[in-house]
Tab-separated table of C-alpha atoms in Angstrom:
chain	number	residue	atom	x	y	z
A	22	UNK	CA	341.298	111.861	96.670
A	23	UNK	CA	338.500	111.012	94.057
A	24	UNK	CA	338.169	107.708	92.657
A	25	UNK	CA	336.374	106.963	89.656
A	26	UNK	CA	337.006	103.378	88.994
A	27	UNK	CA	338.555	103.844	85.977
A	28	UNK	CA	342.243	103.042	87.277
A	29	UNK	CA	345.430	100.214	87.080
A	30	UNK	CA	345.395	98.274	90.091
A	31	UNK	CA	348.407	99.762	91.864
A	32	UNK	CA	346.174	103.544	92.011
A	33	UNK	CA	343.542	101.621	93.536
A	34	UNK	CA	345.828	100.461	96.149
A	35	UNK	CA	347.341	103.628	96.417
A	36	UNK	CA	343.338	105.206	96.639
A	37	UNK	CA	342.552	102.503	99.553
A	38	UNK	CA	345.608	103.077	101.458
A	39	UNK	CA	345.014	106.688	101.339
A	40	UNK	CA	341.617	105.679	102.819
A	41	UNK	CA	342.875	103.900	105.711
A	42	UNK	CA	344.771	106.862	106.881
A	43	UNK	CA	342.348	108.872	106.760
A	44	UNK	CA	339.959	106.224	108.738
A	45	UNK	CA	342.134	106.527	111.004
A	46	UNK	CA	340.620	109.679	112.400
A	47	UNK	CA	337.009	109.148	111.266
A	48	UNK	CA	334.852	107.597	113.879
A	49	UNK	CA	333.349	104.455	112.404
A	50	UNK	CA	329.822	105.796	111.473
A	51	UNK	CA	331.686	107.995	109.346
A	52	UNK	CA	333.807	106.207	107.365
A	53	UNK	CA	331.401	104.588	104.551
A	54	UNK	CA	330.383	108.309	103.908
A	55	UNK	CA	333.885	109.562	103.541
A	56	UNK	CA	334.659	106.387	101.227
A	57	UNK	CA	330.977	107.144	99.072
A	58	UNK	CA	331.828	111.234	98.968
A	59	UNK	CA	335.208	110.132	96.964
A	60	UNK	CA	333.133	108.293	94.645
A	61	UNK	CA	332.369	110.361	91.103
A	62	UNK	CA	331.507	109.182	87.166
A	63	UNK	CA	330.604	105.800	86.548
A	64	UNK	CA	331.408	104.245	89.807
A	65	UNK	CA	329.200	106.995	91.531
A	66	UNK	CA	326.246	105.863	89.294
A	67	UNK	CA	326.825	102.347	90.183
A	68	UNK	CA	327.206	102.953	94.214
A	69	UNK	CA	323.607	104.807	93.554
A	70	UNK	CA	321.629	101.942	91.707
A	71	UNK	CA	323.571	99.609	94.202
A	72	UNK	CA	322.365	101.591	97.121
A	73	UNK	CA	318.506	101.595	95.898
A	74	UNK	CA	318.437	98.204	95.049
A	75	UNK	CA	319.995	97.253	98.791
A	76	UNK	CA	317.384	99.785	100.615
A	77	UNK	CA	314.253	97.679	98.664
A	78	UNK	CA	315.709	94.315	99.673
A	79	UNK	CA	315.505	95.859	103.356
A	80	UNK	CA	312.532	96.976	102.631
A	81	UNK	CA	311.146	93.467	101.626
A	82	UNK	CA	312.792	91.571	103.967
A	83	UNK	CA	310.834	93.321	107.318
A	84	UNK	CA	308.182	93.432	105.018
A	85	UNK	CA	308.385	89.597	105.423
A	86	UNK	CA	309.233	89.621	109.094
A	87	UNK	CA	305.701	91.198	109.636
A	88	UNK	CA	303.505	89.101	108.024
């Protein structure tokens, strides 16, 4: 169950409800890694840049919480 974001709406349902069943046995820590690890091509590139750009607003943000 890879999902590349190039799909018609009805496999990205199908993609998300396979999700959910397997959530169903992940323990919640776990289940944003499952969902990332089924990312791949351009979608996969985008979760990456998406993911940097997130950890440096962190970043900034106690950054600003110190001073």
């Amino acid at each position: 169950m890879k999902f590349n974001g190039k799909v018609t709406p009805k496999e990205i349902n199908q993609w998300l409800k396979d999700l959910e069943q397997v959530f169903d046995k992940f323990l919640e820590e776990n289940k944003m890694s499952y969902a990332i690890y089924t990312l791949f091509g351009e979608v996969e590139h985008w979760w990456i840049s998406t993911k940097v750009i997130m950890e440096e607003r962190s970043e900034l943000a106690l950054e600003e919480e110190k001073a």
